[in-house]
Amino acid sequence: QVYVFKPRCRLQQAMMMKLVAFLLLWHSMAGPVRDWAAKFEELSARMSKTSFGMLSKEEEIKTMAAYSHLFQKLGLECSDDPHNPIIGYNLKDATYEECIAREFGTIDKTGKMEIDRYKVVETIVDEEEGSVAIFMDYGNSGRFRSVATARSAMRTKLIDGKATGWHFVMDTYGLLPEKAEMLAAQASSIGAHMVLGAALLGLGFLCGQIF
């Protein structure tokens, strides 16, 4: 017995599987969280052209307003390198204005820096959980300090299409060159003092044996 329609059925089955795969891919790529991430990335790319630590109060207000429509107004959790004692912060149940003001405070502590490179490395979206994580690279021109590249990762959750805050972790070594040099000098000084102390201890022991 010959099944004439069997090849056609196989073809239809293959087409259906491709359609299902496409729909799954489309679902993972589209949605309110993905849309939010695209808006945040586009805005950050434009804002990255502004030099760190060089904004006037008027420019800071404009920047705050530009990002404000992406975030809730109240009850935010926001942090940036929270375990860094120099520039880190970690706020809970804060307003958008409180969070962004602390972020500008962090920028001020890093000093002047002209950003001329910005790239989104990876965006991880979970539409079901309403969460997104964005990994970014940026670098400076060398105008105010040595040329360096840093990586930053940000995660947040969305409710009703707006983020409930942000949590940043940054590669801050290149952002605080003076502090890093000071710490390195302190470590070198401590090492020298330990060597000197050991030498003096040995000398005291030798003197005790002789006298």
PDB file of C-alpha atoms in Angstrom:
ATOM      1  CA  GLN A   1       0.000   0.000   0.000  1.00  0.00           C
ATOM      2  CA  VAL A   2       1.399   3.387  -1.035  1.00  0.00           C
ATOM      3  CA  TYR A   3       0.802   6.524   1.033  1.00  0.00           C
ATOM      4  CA  VAL A   4       0.794   9.287  -1.491  1.00  0.00           C
ATOM      5  CA  PHE A   5       0.384  12.119   1.026  1.00  0.00           C
ATOM      6  CA  LYS A   6       3.131  11.087   3.423  1.00  0.00           C
ATOM      7  CA  PRO A   7       5.842  13.424   1.973  1.00  0.00           C
ATOM      8  CA  ARG A   8       3.386  16.309   2.041  1.00  0.00           C
ATOM      9  CA  CYS A   9       2.518  15.572   5.663  1.00  0.00           C
ATOM     10  CA  ARG A  10       6.204  15.574   6.531  1.00  0.00           C
ATOM     11  CA  LEU A  11       6.625  18.890   4.769  1.00  0.00           C
ATOM     12  CA  GLN A  12       3.678  20.397   6.625  1.00  0.00           C
ATOM     13  CA  GLN A  13       5.035  19.044   9.899  1.00  0.00           C
ATOM     14  CA  ALA A  14       8.443  20.593   9.252  1.00  0.00           C
ATOM     15  CA  MET A  15       6.844  23.921   8.333  1.00  0.00           C
ATOM     16  CA  MET A  16       4.743  23.828  11.496  1.00  0.00           C
ATOM     17  CA  MET A  17       7.831  23.178  13.631  1.00  0.00           C
ATOM     18  CA  LYS A  18       9.601  26.127  12.009  1.00  0.00           C
ATOM     19  CA  LEU A  19       6.570  28.322  12.648  1.00  0.00           C
ATOM     20  CA  VAL A  20       6.468  27.308  16.314  1.00  0.00           C
ATOM     21  CA  ALA A  21      10.219  28.003  16.653  1.00  0.00           C
ATOM     22  CA  PHE A  22       9.754  31.411  15.038  1.00  0.00           C
ATOM     23  CA  LEU A  23       6.862  32.271  17.357  1.00  0.00           C
ATOM     24  CA  LEU A  24       8.903  31.269  20.397  1.00  0.00           C
ATOM     25  CA  LEU A  25      11.831  33.369  19.206  1.00  0.00           C
ATOM     26  CA  TRP A  26       9.557  36.319  18.458  1.00  0.00           C
ATOM     27  CA  HIS A  27       7.951  36.037  21.887  1.00  0.00           C
ATOM     28  CA  SER A  28      11.386  36.097  23.560  1.00  0.00           C
ATOM     29  CA  MET A  29      12.439  39.138  21.509  1.00  0.00           C
ATOM     30  CA  ALA A  30       9.239  41.197  21.835  1.00  0.00           C
ATOM     31  CA  GLY A  31       7.424  42.401  24.900  1.00  0.00           C
ATOM     32  CA  PRO A  32       7.265  45.280  27.388  1.00  0.00           C
ATOM     33  CA  VAL A  33      10.554  44.350  29.094  1.00  0.00           C
ATOM     34  CA  ARG A  34      12.405  44.160  25.783  1.00  0.00           C
ATOM     35  CA  ASP A  35      10.880  47.493  24.745  1.00  0.00           C
ATOM     36  CA  TRP A  36      11.994  49.068  28.031  1.00  0.00           C
ATOM     37  CA  ALA A  37      15.528  47.749  27.574  1.00  0.00           C
ATOM     38  CA  ALA A  38      15.696  49.165  24.046  1.00  0.00           C
ATOM     39  CA  LYS A  39      14.598  52.613  25.277  1.00  0.00           C
ATOM     40  CA  PHE A  40      17.104  52.550  28.153  1.00  0.00           C
ATOM     41  CA  GLU A  41      19.956  51.498  25.840  1.00  0.00           C
ATOM     42  CA  GLU A  42      19.100  54.138  23.236  1.00  0.00           C
ATOM     43  CA  LEU A  43      18.900  56.878  25.870  1.00  0.00           C
ATOM     44  CA  SER A  44      22.131  55.744  27.541  1.00  0.00           C
ATOM     45  CA  ALA A  45      23.940  55.798  24.191  1.00  0.00           C
ATOM     46  CA  ARG A  46      22.906  59.437  23.723  1.00  0.00           C
ATOM     47  CA  MET A  47      23.688  60.429  27.294  1.00  0.00           C
ATOM     48  CA  SER A  48      27.100  58.728  27.246  1.00  0.00           C
ATOM     49  CA  LYS A  49      28.363  61.479  24.946  1.00  0.00           C
ATOM     50  CA  THR A  50      28.193  63.854  27.916  1.00  0.00           C
ATOM     51  CA  SER A  51      31.357  64.074  29.985  1.00  0.00           C
ATOM     52  CA  PHE A  52      31.263  62.767  33.559  1.00  0.00           C
ATOM     53  CA  GLY A  53      31.576  65.392  36.249  1.00  0.00           C
ATOM     54  CA  MET A  54      31.064  68.297  33.855  1.00  0.00           C
ATOM     55  CA  LEU A  55      27.293  68.753  33.846  1.00  0.00           C
ATOM     56  CA  SER A  56      25.778  71.994  35.013  1.00  0.00           C
ATOM     57  CA  LYS A  57      22.783  71.856  37.352  1.00  0.00           C
ATOM     58  CA  GLU A  58      20.507  72.619  34.410  1.00  0.00           C
ATOM     59  CA  GLU A  59      22.006  69.733  32.408  1.00  0.00           C
ATOM     60  CA  GLU A  60      21.629  67.397  35.385  1.00  0.00           C
ATOM     61  CA  ILE A  61      17.935  68.300  35.632  1.00  0.00           C
ATOM     62  CA  LYS A  62      17.474  67.578  31.910  1.00  0.00           C
ATOM     63  CA  THR A  63      19.170  64.202  32.311  1.00  0.00           C
ATOM     64  CA  MET A  64      16.971  63.344  35.298  1.00  0.00           C
ATOM     65  CA  ALA A  65      13.877  64.239  33.282  1.00  0.00           C
ATOM     66  CA  ALA A  66      15.018  62.185  30.276  1.00  0.00           C
ATOM     67  CA  TYR A  67      15.261  58.977  32.320  1.00  0.00           C
ATOM     68  CA  SER A  68      12.315  59.660  34.638  1.00  0.00           C
ATOM     69  CA  HIS A  69       9.637  58.177  32.352  1.00  0.00           C
ATOM     70  CA  LEU A  70      11.383  54.785  32.525  1.00  0.00           C
ATOM     71  CA  PHE A  71      11.154  54.459  36.326  1.00  0.00           C
ATOM     72  CA  GLN A  72       8.588  54.373  39.086  1.00  0.00           C
ATOM     73  CA  LYS A  73       8.388  57.536  41.178  1.00  0.00           C
ATOM     74  CA  LEU A  74       8.227  55.988  44.644  1.00  0.00           C
ATOM     75  CA  GLY A  75       9.387  52.875  46.498  1.00  0.00           C
ATOM     76  CA  LEU A  76      12.561  52.376  44.477  1.00  0.00           C
ATOM     77  CA  GLU A  77      15.534  50.200  45.362  1.00  0.00           C
ATOM     78  CA  CYS A  78      18.703  51.564  43.780  1.00  0.00           C
ATOM     79  CA  SER A  79      22.361  50.782  44.228  1.00  0.00           C
ATOM     80  CA  ASP A  80      25.680  51.319  42.504  1.00  0.00           C
ATOM     81  CA  ASP A  81      28.697  49.277  43.551  1.00  0.00           C
ATOM     82  CA  PRO A  82      27.197  49.057  47.076  1.00  0.00           C
ATOM     83  CA  HIS A  83      30.296  47.526  48.725  1.00  0.00           C
ATOM     84  CA  ASN A  84      32.616  50.250  47.447  1.00  0.00           C
ATOM     85  CA  PRO A  85      33.221  52.535  50.466  1.00  0.00           C
ATOM     86  CA  ILE A  86      34.299  55.468  48.285  1.00  0.00           C
ATOM     87  CA  ILE A  87      31.542  55.821  45.698  1.00  0.00           C
ATOM     88  CA  GLY A  88      29.005  53.083  46.452  1.00  0.00           C
ATOM     89  CA  TYR A  89      25.431  53.474  47.710  1.00  0.00           C
ATOM     90  CA  ASN A  90      22.408  51.289  48.399  1.00  0.00           C
ATOM     91  CA  LEU A  91      18.999  52.928  48.877  1.00  0.00           C
ATOM     92  CA  LYS A  92      15.680  51.256  49.685  1.00  0.00           C
ATOM     93  CA  ASP A  93      12.143  52.656  49.533  1.00  0.00           C
ATOM     94  CA  ALA A  94      13.504  55.804  47.900  1.00  0.00           C
ATOM     95  CA  THR A  95      12.076  58.269  45.415  1.00  0.00           C
ATOM     96  CA  TYR A  96      13.384  58.552  41.884  1.00  0.00           C
ATOM     97  CA  GLU A  97      14.851  61.952  42.724  1.00  0.00           C
ATOM     98  CA  GLU A  98      16.750  60.519  45.722  1.00  0.00           C
ATOM     99  CA  CYS A  99      18.183  57.680  43.649  1.00  0.00           C
ATOM    100  CA  ILE A 100      19.288  59.826  40.717  1.00  0.00           C
ATOM    101  CA  ALA A 101      20.803  62.406  43.076  1.00  0.00           C
ATOM    102  CA  ARG A 102      22.963  59.685  44.657  1.00  0.00           C
ATOM    103  CA  GLU A 103      23.987  58.512  41.188  1.00  0.00           C
ATOM    104  CA  PHE A 104      25.136  62.025  40.292  1.00  0.00           C
ATOM    105  CA  GLY A 105      27.018  62.045  43.602  1.00  0.00           C
ATOM    106  CA  THR A 106      28.859  58.910  42.515  1.00  0.00           C
ATOM    107  CA  ILE A 107      29.711  60.519  39.171  1.00  0.00           C
ATOM    108  CA  ASP A 108      31.044  63.631  40.910  1.00  0.00           C
ATOM    109  CA  LYS A 109      33.371  61.502  43.040  1.00  0.00           C
ATOM    110  CA  THR A 110      34.937  59.909  39.957  1.00  0.00           C
ATOM    111  CA  GLY A 111      36.031  63.317  38.646  1.00  0.00           C
ATOM    112  CA  LYS A 112      36.046  64.619  35.097  1.00  0.00           C
ATOM    113  CA  MET A 113      35.936  62.053  32.301  1.00  0.00           C
ATOM    114  CA  GLU A 114      35.030  62.513  28.648  1.00  0.00           C
ATOM    115  CA  ILE A 115      33.214  59.401  27.428  1.00  0.00           C
ATOM    116  CA  ASP A 116      33.764  58.610  23.761  1.00  0.00           C
ATOM    117  CA  ARG A 117      32.985  54.879  23.631  1.00  0.00           C
ATOM    118  CA  TYR A 118      29.789  53.132  24.685  1.00  0.00           C
ATOM    119  CA  LYS A 119      28.556  49.673  23.699  1.00  0.00           C
ATOM    120  CA  VAL A 120      25.900  47.279  24.968  1.00  0.00           C
ATOM    121  CA  VAL A 121      27.623  43.918  25.341  1.00  0.00           C
ATOM    122  CA  GLU A 122      24.590  41.809  26.204  1.00  0.00           C
ATOM    123  CA  THR A 123      20.960  42.191  27.220  1.00  0.00           C
ATOM    124  CA  ILE A 124      19.187  39.422  29.139  1.00  0.00           C
ATOM    125  CA  VAL A 125      15.402  39.730  29.185  1.00  0.00           C
ATOM    126  CA  ASP A 126      12.872  37.648  31.114  1.00  0.00           C
ATOM    127  CA  GLU A 127       9.395  38.715  30.071  1.00  0.00           C
ATOM    128  CA  GLU A 128       7.661  36.328  32.489  1.00  0.00           C
ATOM    129  CA  GLU A 129       9.605  37.595  35.518  1.00  0.00           C
ATOM    130  CA  GLY A 130       9.579  41.170  34.264  1.00  0.00           C
ATOM    131  CA  SER A 131      13.336  41.477  34.750  1.00  0.00           C
ATOM    132  CA  VAL A 132      16.243  42.655  32.618  1.00  0.00           C
ATOM    133  CA  ALA A 133      20.025  42.733  32.940  1.00  0.00           C
ATOM    134  CA  ILE A 134      22.206  44.865  30.677  1.00  0.00           C
ATOM    135  CA  PHE A 135      25.992  44.624  30.358  1.00  0.00           C
ATOM    136  CA  MET A 136      27.750  47.712  28.976  1.00  0.00           C
ATOM    137  CA  ASP A 137      31.293  48.756  28.068  1.00  0.00           C
ATOM    138  CA  TYR A 138      32.407  52.366  27.976  1.00  0.00           C
ATOM    139  CA  GLY A 139      35.686  54.222  27.682  1.00  0.00           C
ATOM    140  CA  ASN A 140      37.103  57.720  27.878  1.00  0.00           C
ATOM    141  CA  SER A 141      38.967  59.868  25.385  1.00  0.00           C
ATOM    142  CA  GLY A 142      42.018  60.585  27.524  1.00  0.00           C
ATOM    143  CA  ARG A 143      41.265  64.291  27.696  1.00  0.00           C
ATOM    144  CA  PHE A 144      41.134  64.523  31.490  1.00  0.00           C
ATOM    145  CA  ARG A 145      42.745  61.236  32.510  1.00  0.00           C
ATOM    146  CA  SER A 146      44.466  58.198  31.057  1.00  0.00           C
ATOM    147  CA  VAL A 147      42.501  56.217  28.480  1.00  0.00           C
ATOM    148  CA  ALA A 148      40.654  53.297  30.061  1.00  0.00           C
ATOM    149  CA  THR A 149      37.725  50.980  29.395  1.00  0.00           C
ATOM    150  CA  ALA A 150      35.271  49.877  32.068  1.00  0.00           C
ATOM    151  CA  ARG A 151      32.391  47.400  32.216  1.00  0.00           C
ATOM    152  CA  SER A 152      29.109  48.006  33.985  1.00  0.00           C
ATOM    153  CA  ALA A 153      26.207  45.643  34.635  1.00  0.00           C
ATOM    154  CA  MET A 154      22.698  46.800  35.534  1.00  0.00           C
ATOM    155  CA  ARG A 155      19.655  44.784  36.535  1.00  0.00           C
ATOM    156  CA  THR A 156      16.117  45.831  37.360  1.00  0.00           C
ATOM    157  CA  LYS A 157      12.512  44.639  37.495  1.00  0.00           C
ATOM    158  CA  LEU A 158       9.487  46.200  35.862  1.00  0.00           C
ATOM    159  CA  ILE A 159       5.977  46.764  37.194  1.00  0.00           C
ATOM    160  CA  ASP A 160       3.378  48.215  34.838  1.00  0.00           C
ATOM    161  CA  GLY A 161       6.038  48.952  32.266  1.00  0.00           C
ATOM    162  CA  LYS A 162       8.310  50.960  34.590  1.00  0.00           C
ATOM    163  CA  ALA A 163      11.442  49.903  36.464  1.00  0.00           C
ATOM    164  CA  THR A 164      11.383  49.629  40.241  1.00  0.00           C
ATOM    165  CA  GLY A 165      14.922  50.975  40.539  1.00  0.00           C
ATOM    166  CA  TRP A 166      18.364  49.823  39.439  1.00  0.00           C
ATOM    167  CA  HIS A 167      21.321  47.850  40.698  1.00  0.00           C
ATOM    168  CA  PHE A 168      24.665  48.648  39.080  1.00  0.00           C
ATOM    169  CA  VAL A 169      27.984  46.875  39.529  1.00  0.00           C
ATOM    170  CA  MET A 170      30.947  48.592  37.876  1.00  0.00           C
ATOM    171  CA  ASP A 171      34.590  47.986  37.170  1.00  0.00           C
ATOM    172  CA  THR A 172      35.631  51.053  39.186  1.00  0.00           C
ATOM    173  CA  TYR A 173      39.409  50.556  39.331  1.00  0.00           C
ATOM    174  CA  GLY A 174      40.024  52.886  36.385  1.00  0.00           C
ATOM    175  CA  LEU A 175      37.517  55.429  37.674  1.00  0.00           C
ATOM    176  CA  LEU A 176      39.486  56.172  40.836  1.00  0.00           C
ATOM    177  CA  PRO A 177      43.148  56.310  39.763  1.00  0.00           C
ATOM    178  CA  GLU A 178      44.263  58.535  42.643  1.00  0.00           C
ATOM    179  CA  LYS A 179      42.629  56.273  45.228  1.00  0.00           C
ATOM    180  CA  ALA A 180      44.088  53.181  43.567  1.00  0.00           C
ATOM    181  CA  GLU A 181      47.583  54.690  43.558  1.00  0.00           C
ATOM    182  CA  MET A 182      47.172  55.709  47.201  1.00  0.00           C
ATOM    183  CA  LEU A 183      46.131  52.187  48.197  1.00  0.00           C
ATOM    184  CA  ALA A 184      49.024  50.699  46.231  1.00  0.00           C
ATOM    185  CA  ALA A 185      51.426  53.101  47.965  1.00  0.00           C
ATOM    186  CA  GLN A 186      49.954  52.155  51.338  1.00  0.00           C
ATOM    187  CA  ALA A 187      50.432  48.459  50.573  1.00  0.00           C
ATOM    188  CA  SER A 188      54.049  49.106  49.541  1.00  0.00           C
ATOM    189  CA  SER A 189      54.654  51.149  52.689  1.00  0.00           C
ATOM    190  CA  ILE A 190      53.189  48.433  54.895  1.00  0.00           C
ATOM    191  CA  GLY A 191      55.445  45.872  53.222  1.00  0.00           C
ATOM    192  CA  ALA A 192      58.515  48.033  53.799  1.00  0.00           C
ATOM    193  CA  HIS A 193      57.600  48.526  57.463  1.00  0.00           C
ATOM    194  CA  MET A 194      57.214  44.771  57.908  1.00  0.00           C
ATOM    195  CA  VAL A 195      60.659  44.147  56.416  1.00  0.00           C
ATOM    196  CA  LEU A 196      62.173  46.883  58.625  1.00  0.00           C
ATOM    197  CA  GLY A 197      60.433  45.457  61.679  1.00  0.00           C
ATOM    198  CA  ALA A 198      61.731  41.980  60.941  1.00  0.00           C
ATOM    199  CA  ALA A 199      65.258  43.356  60.507  1.00  0.00           C
ATOM    200  CA  LEU A 200      65.104  45.215  63.817  1.00  0.00           C
ATOM    201  CA  LEU A 201      63.771  42.125  65.560  1.00  0.00           C
ATOM    202  CA  GLY A 202      66.638  40.073  64.147  1.00  0.00           C
ATOM    203  CA  LEU A 203      69.155  42.714  65.204  1.00  0.00           C
ATOM    204  CA  GLY A 204      67.733  42.734  68.732  1.00  0.00           C
ATOM    205  CA  PHE A 205      67.965  38.976  68.949  1.00  0.00           C
ATOM    206  CA  LEU A 206      71.580  39.065  67.716  1.00  0.00           C
ATOM    207  CA  CYS A 207      72.527  41.772  70.215  1.00  0.00           C
ATOM    208  CA  GLY A 208      70.952  39.759  72.993  1.00  0.00           C
ATOM    209  CA  GLN A 209      73.077  36.747  72.059  1.00  0.00           C
ATOM    210  CA  ILE A 210      76.285  38.790  71.952  1.00  0.00           C
ATOM    211  CA  PHE A 211      75.804  40.853  75.118  1.00  0.00           C
TER     212      PHE A 211
END
